[in-house]
mmCIF file of C-alpha atoms in Angstrom:
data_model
loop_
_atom_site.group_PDB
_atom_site.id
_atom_site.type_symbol
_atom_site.label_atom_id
_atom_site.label_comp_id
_atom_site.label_asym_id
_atom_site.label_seq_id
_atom_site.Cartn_x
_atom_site.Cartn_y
_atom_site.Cartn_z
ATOM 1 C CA UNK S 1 144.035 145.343 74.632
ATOM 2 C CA UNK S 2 146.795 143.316 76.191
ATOM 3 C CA UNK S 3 145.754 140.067 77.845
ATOM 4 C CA UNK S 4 147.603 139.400 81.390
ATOM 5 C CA UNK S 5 147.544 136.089 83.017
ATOM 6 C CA UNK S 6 145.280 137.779 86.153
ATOM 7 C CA UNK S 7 142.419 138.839 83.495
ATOM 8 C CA UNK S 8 142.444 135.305 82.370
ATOM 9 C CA UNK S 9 142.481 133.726 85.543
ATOM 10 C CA UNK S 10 139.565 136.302 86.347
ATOM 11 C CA UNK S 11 137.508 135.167 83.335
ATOM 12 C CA UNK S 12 138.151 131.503 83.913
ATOM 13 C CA UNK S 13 137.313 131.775 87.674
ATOM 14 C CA UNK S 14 134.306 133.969 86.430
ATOM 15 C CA UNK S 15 133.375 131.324 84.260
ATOM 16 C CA UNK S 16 133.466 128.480 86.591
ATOM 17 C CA UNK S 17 131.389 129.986 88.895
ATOM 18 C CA UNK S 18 128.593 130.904 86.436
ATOM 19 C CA UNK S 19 128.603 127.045 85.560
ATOM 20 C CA UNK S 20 128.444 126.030 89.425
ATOM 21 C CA UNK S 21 125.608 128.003 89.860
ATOM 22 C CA UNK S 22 123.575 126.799 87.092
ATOM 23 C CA UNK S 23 124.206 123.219 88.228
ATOM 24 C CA UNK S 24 123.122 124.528 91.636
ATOM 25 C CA UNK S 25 119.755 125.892 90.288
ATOM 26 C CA UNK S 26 118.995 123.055 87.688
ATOM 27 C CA UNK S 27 119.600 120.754 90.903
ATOM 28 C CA UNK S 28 117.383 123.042 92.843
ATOM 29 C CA UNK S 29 114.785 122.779 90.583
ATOM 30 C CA UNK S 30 114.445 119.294 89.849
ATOM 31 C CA UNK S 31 114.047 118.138 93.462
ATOM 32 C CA UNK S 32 117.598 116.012 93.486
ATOM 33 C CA UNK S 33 119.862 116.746 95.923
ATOM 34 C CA UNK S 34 123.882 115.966 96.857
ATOM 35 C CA UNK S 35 123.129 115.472 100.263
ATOM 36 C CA UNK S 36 123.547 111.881 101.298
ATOM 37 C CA UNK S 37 120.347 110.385 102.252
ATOM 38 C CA UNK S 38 118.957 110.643 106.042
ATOM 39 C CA UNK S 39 117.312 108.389 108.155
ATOM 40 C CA UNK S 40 113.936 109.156 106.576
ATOM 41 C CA UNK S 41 110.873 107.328 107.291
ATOM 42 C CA UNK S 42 108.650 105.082 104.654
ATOM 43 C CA UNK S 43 104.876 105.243 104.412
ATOM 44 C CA UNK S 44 102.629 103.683 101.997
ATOM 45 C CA UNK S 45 99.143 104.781 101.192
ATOM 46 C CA UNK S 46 96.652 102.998 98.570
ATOM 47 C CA UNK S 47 94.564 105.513 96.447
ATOM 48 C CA UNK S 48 91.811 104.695 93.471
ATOM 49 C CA UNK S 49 93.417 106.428 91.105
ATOM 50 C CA UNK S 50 96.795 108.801 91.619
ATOM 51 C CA UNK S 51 95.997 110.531 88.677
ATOM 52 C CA UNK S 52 99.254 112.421 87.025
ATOM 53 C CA UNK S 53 101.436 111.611 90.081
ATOM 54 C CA UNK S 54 104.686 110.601 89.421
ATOM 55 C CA UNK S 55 107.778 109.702 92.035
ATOM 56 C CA UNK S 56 109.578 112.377 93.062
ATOM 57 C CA UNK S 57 106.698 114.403 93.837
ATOM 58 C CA UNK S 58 106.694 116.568 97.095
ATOM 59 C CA UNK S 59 104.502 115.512 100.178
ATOM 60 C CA UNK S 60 103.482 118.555 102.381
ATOM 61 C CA UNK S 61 101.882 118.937 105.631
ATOM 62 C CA UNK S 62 100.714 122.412 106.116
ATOM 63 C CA UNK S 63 102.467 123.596 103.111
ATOM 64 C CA UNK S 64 105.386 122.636 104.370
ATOM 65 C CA UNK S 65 107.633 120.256 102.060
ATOM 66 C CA UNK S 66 108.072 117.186 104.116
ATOM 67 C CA UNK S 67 109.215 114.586 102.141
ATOM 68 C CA UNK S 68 108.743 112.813 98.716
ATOM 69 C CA UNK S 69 107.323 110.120 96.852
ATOM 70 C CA UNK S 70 109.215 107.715 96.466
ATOM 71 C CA UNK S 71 107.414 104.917 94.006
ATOM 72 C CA UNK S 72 104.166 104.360 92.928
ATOM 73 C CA UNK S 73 103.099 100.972 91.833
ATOM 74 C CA UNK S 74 99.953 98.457 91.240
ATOM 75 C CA UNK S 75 98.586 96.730 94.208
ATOM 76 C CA UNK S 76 97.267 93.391 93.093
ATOM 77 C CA UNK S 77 95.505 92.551 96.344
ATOM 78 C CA UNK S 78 93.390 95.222 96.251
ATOM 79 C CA UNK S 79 93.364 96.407 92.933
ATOM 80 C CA UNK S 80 94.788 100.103 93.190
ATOM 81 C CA UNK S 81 97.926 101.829 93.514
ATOM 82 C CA UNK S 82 100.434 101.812 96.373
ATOM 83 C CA UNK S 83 102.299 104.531 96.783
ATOM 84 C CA UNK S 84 105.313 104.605 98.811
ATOM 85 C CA UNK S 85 106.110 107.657 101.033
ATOM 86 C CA UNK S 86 109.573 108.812 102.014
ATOM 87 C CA UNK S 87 109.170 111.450 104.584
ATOM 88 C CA UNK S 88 111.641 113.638 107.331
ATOM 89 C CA UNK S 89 112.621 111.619 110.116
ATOM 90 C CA UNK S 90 111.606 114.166 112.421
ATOM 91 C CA UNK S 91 108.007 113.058 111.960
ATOM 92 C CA UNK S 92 108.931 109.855 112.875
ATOM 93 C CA UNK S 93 106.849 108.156 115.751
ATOM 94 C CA UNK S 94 104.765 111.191 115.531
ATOM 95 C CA UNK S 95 101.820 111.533 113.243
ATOM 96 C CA UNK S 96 99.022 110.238 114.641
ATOM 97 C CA UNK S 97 97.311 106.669 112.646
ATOM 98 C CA UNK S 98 94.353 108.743 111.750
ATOM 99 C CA UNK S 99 96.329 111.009 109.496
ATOM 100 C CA UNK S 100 95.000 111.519 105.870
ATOM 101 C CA UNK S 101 96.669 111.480 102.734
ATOM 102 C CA UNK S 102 95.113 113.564 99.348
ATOM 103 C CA UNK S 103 96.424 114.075 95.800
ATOM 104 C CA UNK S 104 96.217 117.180 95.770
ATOM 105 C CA UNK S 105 97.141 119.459 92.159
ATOM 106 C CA UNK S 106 98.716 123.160 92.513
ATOM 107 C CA UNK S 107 96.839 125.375 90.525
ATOM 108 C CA UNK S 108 93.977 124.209 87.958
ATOM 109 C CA UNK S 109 96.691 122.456 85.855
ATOM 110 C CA UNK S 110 99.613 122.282 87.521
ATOM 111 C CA UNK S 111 101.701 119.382 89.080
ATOM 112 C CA UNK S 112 100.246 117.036 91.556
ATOM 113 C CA UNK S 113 101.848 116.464 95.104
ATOM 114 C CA UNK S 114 100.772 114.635 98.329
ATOM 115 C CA UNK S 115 98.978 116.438 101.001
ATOM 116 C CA UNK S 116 98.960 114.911 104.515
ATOM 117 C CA UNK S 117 96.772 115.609 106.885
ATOM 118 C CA UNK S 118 96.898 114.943 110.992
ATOM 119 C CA UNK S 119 94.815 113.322 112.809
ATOM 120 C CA UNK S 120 93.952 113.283 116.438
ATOM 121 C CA UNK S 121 94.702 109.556 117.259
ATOM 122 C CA UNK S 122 96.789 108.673 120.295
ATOM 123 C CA UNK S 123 98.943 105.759 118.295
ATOM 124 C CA UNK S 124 101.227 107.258 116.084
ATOM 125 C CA UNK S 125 102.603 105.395 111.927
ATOM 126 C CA UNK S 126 106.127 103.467 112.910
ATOM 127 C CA UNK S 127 108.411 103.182 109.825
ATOM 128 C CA UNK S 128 106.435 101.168 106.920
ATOM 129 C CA UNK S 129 102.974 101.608 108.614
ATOM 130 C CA UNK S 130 99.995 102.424 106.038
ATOM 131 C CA UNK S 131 97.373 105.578 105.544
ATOM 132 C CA UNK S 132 94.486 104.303 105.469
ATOM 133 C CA UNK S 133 92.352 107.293 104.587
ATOM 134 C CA UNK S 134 93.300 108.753 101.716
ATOM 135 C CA UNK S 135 91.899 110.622 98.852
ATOM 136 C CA UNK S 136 92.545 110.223 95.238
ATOM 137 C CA UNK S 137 93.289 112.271 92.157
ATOM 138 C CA UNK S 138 90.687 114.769 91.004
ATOM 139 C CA UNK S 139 91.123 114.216 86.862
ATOM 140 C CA UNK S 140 89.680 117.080 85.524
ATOM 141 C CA UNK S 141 88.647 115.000 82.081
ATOM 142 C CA UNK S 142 86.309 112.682 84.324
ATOM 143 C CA UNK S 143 85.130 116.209 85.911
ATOM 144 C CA UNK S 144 84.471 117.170 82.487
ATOM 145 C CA UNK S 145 82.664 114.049 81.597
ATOM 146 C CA UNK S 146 80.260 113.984 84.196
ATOM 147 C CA UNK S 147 79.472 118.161 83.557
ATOM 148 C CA UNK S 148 78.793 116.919 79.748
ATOM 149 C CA UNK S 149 76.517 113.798 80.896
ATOM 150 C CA UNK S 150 74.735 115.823 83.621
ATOM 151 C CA UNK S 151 74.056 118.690 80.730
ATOM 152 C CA UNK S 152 72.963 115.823 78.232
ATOM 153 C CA UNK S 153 70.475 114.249 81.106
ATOM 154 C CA UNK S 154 68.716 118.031 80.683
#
């Protein structure tokens, strides 16, 4: 078989383009992007215990993938962890201050994520504002725990 200059452009081009799309996907799927960054919003929201979250993690409304959390970190007023929210800036000046925030976990042992919640409040969370109702992390070892205990009690 002869080799032509076209069928090795062909390959190379073929090539490149194999490579560009698996940086696309391995981009994809770890939640970075090459867009610059927006004018997103920042929340923070204190929970007991945020479980297996880690920043990075998706915050939803409805399903819906509306931002991302950004860092998570110990509170030392009040003893639990802060986590700060970076969400779309469409939502901006217009969730309500009664909204609720949940660690939520997809599927029995999947990865954990933020779920918000609206609320029905006039006043709306500015930029920086807090959630102050939130729910933390269901660990299924301290669900397991309290089964055994309860069984033991018996």
């Amino acid at each position: 078989m002869k080799r032509s200059k076209t069928m090795e452009l062909g390959v190379g081009l073929f090539m490149l383009a194999g490579i560009l799309g698996l940086l696309f996907l391995a981009l994809r799927v770890s939640g970075l992007s090459l867009e610059p960054p927006g004018d997103d919003f920042h929340l923070e929201a204190n929970f007991a215990n945020v479980g297996g979250l880690k920043p990075r993690a998706r915050v939803t409304m409805a399903g819906v993938t509306v931002g991302r959390v950004e860092s998570i970190d110990f509170d030392p007023e009040w003893y639990d962890a802060r986590v700060v929210l970076t969400l779309d800036d469409e939502l901006e000046d217009k969730l309500p201050e009664d909204s609720t925030a949940a660690i939520l976990t997809s599927g029995l042992l999947g990865e954990q994520y933020v779920g918000l919640s609206v609320g029905g409040a006039p006043n709306t969370l500015a930029d920086g504002d807090r959630i102050r109702d939130t729910q933390s992390a269901l660990v299924l070892e301290e669900l397991i725990q309290q089964f055994v205990s309860n069984m033991a009690k018996e």
